[in-house]
Coordinates of C-alpha atoms in Angstrom, one line a residue:
M1 CA 24.4 -18.5 -9.3
A2 CA 24.6 -17.5 -13.0
V3 CA 22.0 -15.2 -14.4
I4 CA 20.1 -16.9 -17.1
P5 CA 17.5 -15.6 -19.7
I6 CA 13.9 -16.0 -18.9
Y7 CA 12.0 -17.7 -21.7
V8 CA 8.5 -16.6 -22.6
T9 CA 6.5 -18.6 -25.1
E10 CA 3.1 -18.1 -26.8
G11 CA 1.7 -20.7 -24.4
D12 CA 2.5 -18.7 -21.3
K13 CA -0.1 -17.0 -19.2
I14 CA 1.5 -14.3 -17.1
L15 CA 0.2 -12.6 -13.9
I16 CA 1.9 -9.5 -12.5
I17 CA 1.0 -8.4 -8.9
A18 CA 1.7 -4.8 -8.1
P19 CA 1.3 -3.1 -4.7
H20 CA 0.7 0.4 -6.3
P21 CA -0.2 1.8 -9.7
D22 CA 3.2 2.3 -11.3
D23 CA 5.1 -0.6 -9.7
E24 CA 4.0 -2.9 -12.5
C25 CA 5.8 -0.8 -15.1
I26 CA 8.8 0.3 -13.1
G27 CA 9.4 -3.4 -12.2
T28 CA 8.1 -5.3 -15.2
G29 CA 7.5 -2.7 -17.8
G30 CA 9.8 -4.5 -20.2
L31 CA 7.9 -7.7 -19.8
L32 CA 4.6 -5.8 -20.4
T33 CA 6.1 -4.1 -23.5
L34 CA 7.3 -7.4 -25.1
Y35 CA 4.4 -9.6 -24.1
P36 CA 1.3 -7.5 -23.4
E37 CA -1.2 -10.0 -24.8
L38 CA 0.1 -12.7 -22.4
C39 CA -0.1 -10.5 -19.3
D40 CA -2.7 -9.9 -16.6
V41 CA -2.0 -7.1 -14.1
V42 CA -3.5 -6.8 -10.6
V43 CA -2.8 -3.7 -8.6
L44 CA -3.6 -4.0 -4.9
T45 CA -3.8 -0.5 -3.5
D46 CA -5.3 2.8 -4.6
G47 CA -2.1 4.8 -4.3
R48 CA -3.9 7.6 -2.4
H49 CA -0.9 8.7 -0.4
G50 CA 1.4 9.0 -3.4
Q51 CA 1.3 12.8 -3.5
K52 CA 1.5 15.0 -0.3
E53 CA 0.2 18.2 -1.9
T54 CA -3.2 16.8 -2.9
K55 CA -6.0 15.4 -0.8
P56 CA -5.9 11.5 -0.8
E57 CA -9.3 11.0 -2.4
A58 CA -8.2 13.2 -5.3
V59 CA -4.9 11.3 -5.7
K60 CA -6.8 8.0 -5.6
E61 CA -8.8 9.1 -8.7
I62 CA -5.7 10.5 -10.5
R63 CA -3.8 7.3 -10.0
R64 CA -6.7 5.2 -11.2
R65 CA -6.9 7.1 -14.4
E66 CA -3.1 7.0 -14.9
F67 CA -3.1 3.3 -14.5
E68 CA -6.0 2.7 -16.8
N69 CA -4.5 4.9 -19.5
E70 CA -1.2 3.0 -19.2
M71 CA -2.9 -0.4 -19.5
K72 CA -4.9 0.7 -22.6
Y73 CA -1.7 2.1 -24.2
A74 CA 0.2 -1.1 -23.3
R75 CA -2.7 -3.3 -24.7
V76 CA -2.3 -5.8 -21.8
H77 CA -4.6 -8.8 -21.9
S78 CA -6.4 -8.0 -18.6
Y79 CA -6.0 -5.6 -15.7
K80 CA -7.8 -4.6 -12.4
M81 CA -7.3 -2.5 -9.3
L82 CA -8.4 -4.0 -6.0
G83 CA -8.5 -0.6 -4.3
Y84 CA -7.1 -1.3 -0.8
E85 CA -5.9 1.8 0.9
D86 CA -2.4 2.7 0.1
G87 CA -0.1 1.9 3.1
T88 CA -2.3 -0.8 4.6
L89 CA -1.4 -4.0 2.8
L90 CA 0.2 -5.7 5.8
Q91 CA -3.3 -5.5 7.4
H92 CA -4.8 -7.2 4.3
V93 CA -2.6 -10.2 3.5
D94 CA -5.8 -12.0 2.4
C95 CA -6.4 -9.3 -0.3
L96 CA -5.9 -11.8 -3.1
K97 CA -8.4 -14.4 -1.8
N98 CA -10.7 -13.9 -4.8
I99 CA -7.9 -14.1 -7.4
D100 CA -7.5 -17.5 -9.2
F101 CA -3.8 -18.2 -9.7
S102 CA -4.3 -21.7 -11.0
G103 CA -4.1 -21.0 -14.8
Y104 CA -0.9 -19.0 -14.8
T105 CA 2.4 -20.3 -15.9
K106 CA 4.5 -17.4 -14.8
I107 CA 3.7 -15.1 -11.8
F108 CA 5.6 -11.9 -11.0
I109 CA 5.5 -10.4 -7.5
P110 CA 7.3 -7.6 -5.8
W111 CA 10.5 -8.4 -3.8
G112 CA 9.5 -9.0 -0.2
D113 CA 12.4 -7.0 1.1
D114 CA 12.0 -4.0 -1.2
N115 CA 12.2 -1.5 1.6
H116 CA 8.4 -0.7 1.5
P117 CA 5.8 -2.3 3.8
D118 CA 3.2 -2.5 1.0
H119 CA 5.7 -4.5 -1.1
T120 CA 6.2 -6.9 1.7
G121 CA 2.4 -7.1 2.2
A122 CA 1.9 -7.8 -1.6
Y123 CA 4.6 -10.5 -1.4
L124 CA 3.1 -12.2 1.6
A125 CA -0.4 -12.0 0.1
A126 CA 0.7 -13.6 -3.2
I127 CA 2.8 -16.3 -1.6
G128 CA 0.0 -17.1 0.9
R129 CA -2.6 -17.3 -1.9
M130 CA -0.5 -19.5 -4.1
K131 CA 0.2 -21.9 -1.2
Q132 CA -3.5 -21.9 -0.4
Q133 CA -4.3 -22.8 -4.0
H134 CA -1.4 -25.2 -4.3
T135 CA -0.2 -23.3 -7.3
I136 CA 3.3 -24.7 -7.2
N137 CA 3.6 -25.5 -10.9
A138 CA 3.9 -21.9 -12.0
E139 CA 7.3 -20.2 -12.2
V140 CA 7.3 -17.5 -9.6
Y141 CA 9.6 -14.5 -9.9
Q142 CA 10.2 -11.5 -7.7
Y143 CA 10.9 -8.1 -9.3
E144 CA 12.8 -5.0 -8.1
V145 CA 11.4 -1.5 -7.7
H146 CA 12.9 0.6 -4.9
V147 CA 15.9 -1.5 -4.1
P148 CA 18.1 -3.6 -6.3
F149 CA 18.2 -7.4 -5.5
H150 CA 21.1 -8.8 -3.5
D151 CA 21.0 -11.8 -5.9
V152 CA 19.6 -12.2 -9.4
T153 CA 18.6 -15.4 -11.1
H154 CA 17.0 -14.4 -14.4
M155 CA 17.1 -11.6 -16.9
L156 CA 15.1 -10.3 -19.8
D157 CA 16.6 -8.3 -22.6
I158 CA 14.3 -5.3 -23.0
T159 CA 16.6 -3.2 -25.3
S160 CA 14.1 -3.1 -28.1
G161 CA 11.4 -2.0 -25.7
I162 CA 13.2 0.4 -23.3
D163 CA 11.6 3.5 -24.8
H164 CA 8.2 1.9 -24.6
K165 CA 8.8 0.9 -21.0
L166 CA 9.7 4.5 -20.1
K167 CA 6.5 5.7 -21.8
L168 CA 4.5 3.4 -19.6
I169 CA 6.1 4.8 -16.5
Q170 CA 5.5 8.4 -17.7
F171 CA 1.8 7.8 -17.8
H172 CA 2.1 8.1 -14.0
N173 CA 2.7 11.8 -14.1
S174 CA 1.6 12.3 -10.5
Q175 CA 4.7 10.3 -9.4
V176 CA 7.2 11.1 -12.1
S177 CA 6.7 14.8 -11.5
S178 CA 8.3 14.5 -8.1
V179 CA 10.7 11.5 -8.7
D180 CA 12.2 10.6 -12.1
Y181 CA 11.1 7.0 -11.9
D182 CA 11.5 6.6 -15.7
Q183 CA 15.1 7.7 -15.6
I184 CA 15.8 5.6 -12.5
A185 CA 14.4 2.5 -14.3
K186 CA 16.5 3.3 -17.4
A187 CA 19.6 3.6 -15.3
L188 CA 18.9 0.4 -13.5
G189 CA 18.3 -1.4 -16.8
K190 CA 21.7 -0.3 -18.0
Y191 CA 23.4 -1.1 -14.7
R192 CA 22.0 -4.6 -14.8
A193 CA 23.2 -5.1 -18.4
C194 CA 26.7 -4.0 -17.5
Q195 CA 26.7 -6.4 -14.6
C196 CA 25.9 -9.2 -17.0
N197 CA 28.6 -8.1 -19.5
L198 CA 26.1 -6.8 -21.9
P199 CA 26.9 -3.0 -21.8
E200 CA 25.1 -2.3 -25.1
K201 CA 21.8 -3.7 -23.7
Y202 CA 19.1 -2.9 -21.2
L203 CA 17.9 -5.7 -18.9
E204 CA 15.1 -6.4 -16.4
V205 CA 16.1 -8.9 -13.8
Y206 CA 14.1 -11.2 -11.5
L207 CA 14.6 -13.5 -8.6
A208 CA 13.2 -17.0 -9.1
T209 CA 11.2 -18.0 -5.9
D210 CA 10.4 -21.4 -4.5
I211 CA 7.1 -20.8 -2.7
T212 CA 7.4 -24.1 -0.8
Q213 CA 10.2 -22.4 1.2
D214 CA 9.7 -19.6 3.6
S215 CA 12.1 -17.3 1.7
L216 CA 11.0 -14.2 3.6
E217 CA 11.9 -14.5 7.2
Q218 CA 9.1 -13.6 9.7
E219 CA 11.2 -10.9 11.3
I220 CA 11.2 -8.9 8.0
A221 CA 7.4 -9.0 8.0
V222 CA 7.2 -7.8 11.6
R223 CA 9.7 -5.0 10.9
E224 CA 7.8 -3.8 7.8
K225 CA 4.5 -4.0 9.7
T226 CA 5.9 -1.8 12.5
L227 CA 7.3 0.6 9.9
Q228 CA 3.9 0.9 8.2
K229 CA 2.2 1.6 11.5
Y230 CA 4.6 4.5 12.2
I231 CA 4.2 5.9 8.7
Q232 CA 0.5 6.2 9.3
F233 CA 1.1 7.7 12.7
Y234 CA 3.5 10.3 11.2
R235 CA 1.0 11.1 8.4
V236 CA -1.8 11.8 10.9
M237 CA 0.4 13.9 13.2
L238 CA 1.9 15.9 10.3
G239 CA -1.6 16.6 8.9
W240 CA -2.9 17.6 12.3
L241 CA 0.0 20.0 13.0
N242 CA -0.3 21.5 9.6
A243 CA -4.1 22.1 10.1
V244 CA -3.5 23.7 13.6
Q245 CA -1.0 26.1 12.1
K246 CA -3.7 27.2 9.6
G247 CA -6.2 27.8 12.4
M248 CA -8.3 24.7 11.8
S249 CA -9.4 22.3 14.6
I250 CA -10.9 18.9 15.2
E251 CA -13.6 20.6 17.1
G252 CA -14.6 22.5 14.0
I253 CA -14.8 19.3 11.9
L254 CA -16.9 17.5 14.4
K255 CA -19.3 20.4 14.9
G256 CA -19.6 20.5 11.1
R257 CA -20.9 16.9 11.2
G258 CA -23.3 17.6 14.1
I259 CA -21.2 15.7 16.6
K260 CA -21.4 17.0 20.2
T261 CA -20.4 14.0 22.3
V262 CA -17.7 11.5 21.6
A263 CA -15.8 8.5 23.0
I264 CA -12.1 8.2 22.3
Y265 CA -10.9 4.8 21.4
G266 CA -7.2 4.1 22.1
Y267 CA -5.4 5.8 25.0
A268 CA -1.8 5.7 23.8
D269 CA 0.1 8.8 22.8
M270 CA -2.3 9.9 20.1
G271 CA -5.4 9.2 22.2
K272 CA -4.0 11.3 25.0
L273 CA -3.3 14.2 22.7
L274 CA -6.8 14.0 21.2
C275 CA -8.4 13.9 24.6
N276 CA -6.5 16.9 25.8
D277 CA -7.4 18.8 22.7
L278 CA -11.1 18.1 22.9
L279 CA -11.3 18.8 26.7
K280 CA -10.4 22.4 25.8
S281 CA -13.3 22.6 23.3
D282 CA -17.1 22.4 23.4
I283 CA -17.1 18.8 22.4
K284 CA -17.9 16.5 25.3
V285 CA -15.6 13.5 25.8
S286 CA -17.9 11.1 27.6
A287 CA -15.5 8.1 27.7
I288 CA -12.1 6.8 26.9
L289 CA -12.2 3.2 25.5
D290 CA -9.3 0.8 25.6
K291 CA -8.9 -2.9 25.8
R292 CA -5.8 -2.5 27.9
D293 CA -5.7 -2.0 31.6
V294 CA -4.5 1.7 31.6
K295 CA -5.3 4.6 33.8
S296 CA -6.7 7.9 32.7
L297 CA -4.7 11.1 33.2
V298 CA -7.9 13.1 33.3
P299 CA -9.6 13.5 36.7
G300 CA -13.2 12.2 36.6
L301 CA -12.8 10.5 33.2
Q302 CA -12.1 6.8 33.4
V303 CA -10.8 4.4 30.8
Q304 CA -13.4 1.8 30.1
K305 CA -13.4 -1.5 28.2
P306 CA -15.3 -1.1 24.9
S307 CA -18.0 -3.5 26.0
E308 CA -18.7 -1.2 29.0
G309 CA -18.9 2.1 27.1
D310 CA -21.9 4.4 26.3
R311 CA -23.4 3.5 22.9
T312 CA -25.4 6.8 22.8
V313 CA -22.4 9.0 22.0
D314 CA -22.6 10.8 18.7
A315 CA -19.3 9.2 17.5
V316 CA -16.4 7.0 18.6
L317 CA -13.1 8.6 17.4
V318 CA -10.5 5.8 16.8
T319 CA -6.9 6.9 17.4
A320 CA -5.4 3.5 16.7
V321 CA -5.6 4.3 12.9
Y322 CA -3.5 1.3 11.8
Y323 CA -6.0 -1.2 13.1
F324 CA -9.1 0.9 12.2
D325 CA -10.9 -1.6 10.0
E326 CA -10.9 -4.4 12.6
I327 CA -11.7 -2.0 15.5
S328 CA -14.6 -0.4 13.6
E329 CA -16.1 -3.8 12.8
E330 CA -15.8 -4.9 16.4
L331 CA -17.3 -1.7 17.8
K332 CA -20.2 -1.8 15.4
K333 CA -21.0 -5.4 16.5
M334 CA -21.1 -4.0 20.1
G335 CA -23.7 -1.4 19.1
Y336 CA -21.6 1.7 18.4
E337 CA -23.1 3.3 15.3
N338 CA -20.7 6.1 14.2
V339 CA -17.1 5.0 14.3
I340 CA -14.6 7.4 12.8
S341 CA -10.9 7.1 12.2
L342 CA -8.8 10.1 13.3
Q343 CA -6.9 9.7 10.1
K344 CA -10.1 10.4 8.1
I345 CA -10.8 13.5 10.1
V346 CA -7.3 14.9 9.4
E347 CA -7.8 14.1 5.7
V348 CA -10.8 16.4 5.6
W349 CA -8.4 19.3 6.0
Y350 CA -7.2 18.7 2.5
E351 CA -10.6 19.6 1.3
C352 CA -10.9 22.6 3.6
D353 CA -7.6 23.9 2.4
E354 CA -8.5 23.9 -1.3

């Protein structure tokens, strides 16, 4: 298919959906530069896991400020951050349920197969919401961030605005300081121009998308969801190991919160490690909770269904961190009061380490 120019008129109303604060300018910064007054930007996550050296809550605030400063400089029509936790979008494919797509003429969404679970999640959320609203009259385009498209349908000449686009990306200093996203975007713009026999230009390219077709196969969504789950697992285990090497402990964090008795939810690998760790401490593990029919490896400590557990424990520690939100809601409906994600406990160590 030939690559054709995308035409934007004064009558257009443009929506850009971005998974993280900076995707909107890496992927569509040229569009924002040339037509800011026509553009609304919605960022879905808080970007908290975008910098390993700083505690997530601090990164969250840094990235919010960077995004807001970029938007003010760009003079876009309207912008907002929905604030879902970075790395969890595939758990929140209804995250756009309160966004009205009906007035837009052009909608830009991340490529569903962009090699990042949150980008797949944002794609699915946008497509699902548009189908729900029957917003099929708008032109829908996917944009590239991490991985170049296999196919391209449309292009936008951003030569006059390339320096401005790079400036928008540079507002995200927390990200550019570790990866030269501005230079990557510039190189990609030149590469795309050369592909289109316009070597003197810079281009942004897009993929026109028919939302009435299931253009993203279900197996891709399943693959990305699995990847996202293991990324969270890795993040928790890395933080835990790092803390242990510095002489810190989960026991110490729990005692600091006045927690003496706990139930452990989830008896897979992480649950077993946590149980073994706490059994060597002064924290009493009164129960192991799991919906599955699994056996305890600890003599005298049985695995119980959540509905059968002791509600008087000081806290329930959830090791199934990927599904924490739904597990927490379910446990609280059963009468458990203090439900804590193991991931949140590990994140406390960022604060202790400062």
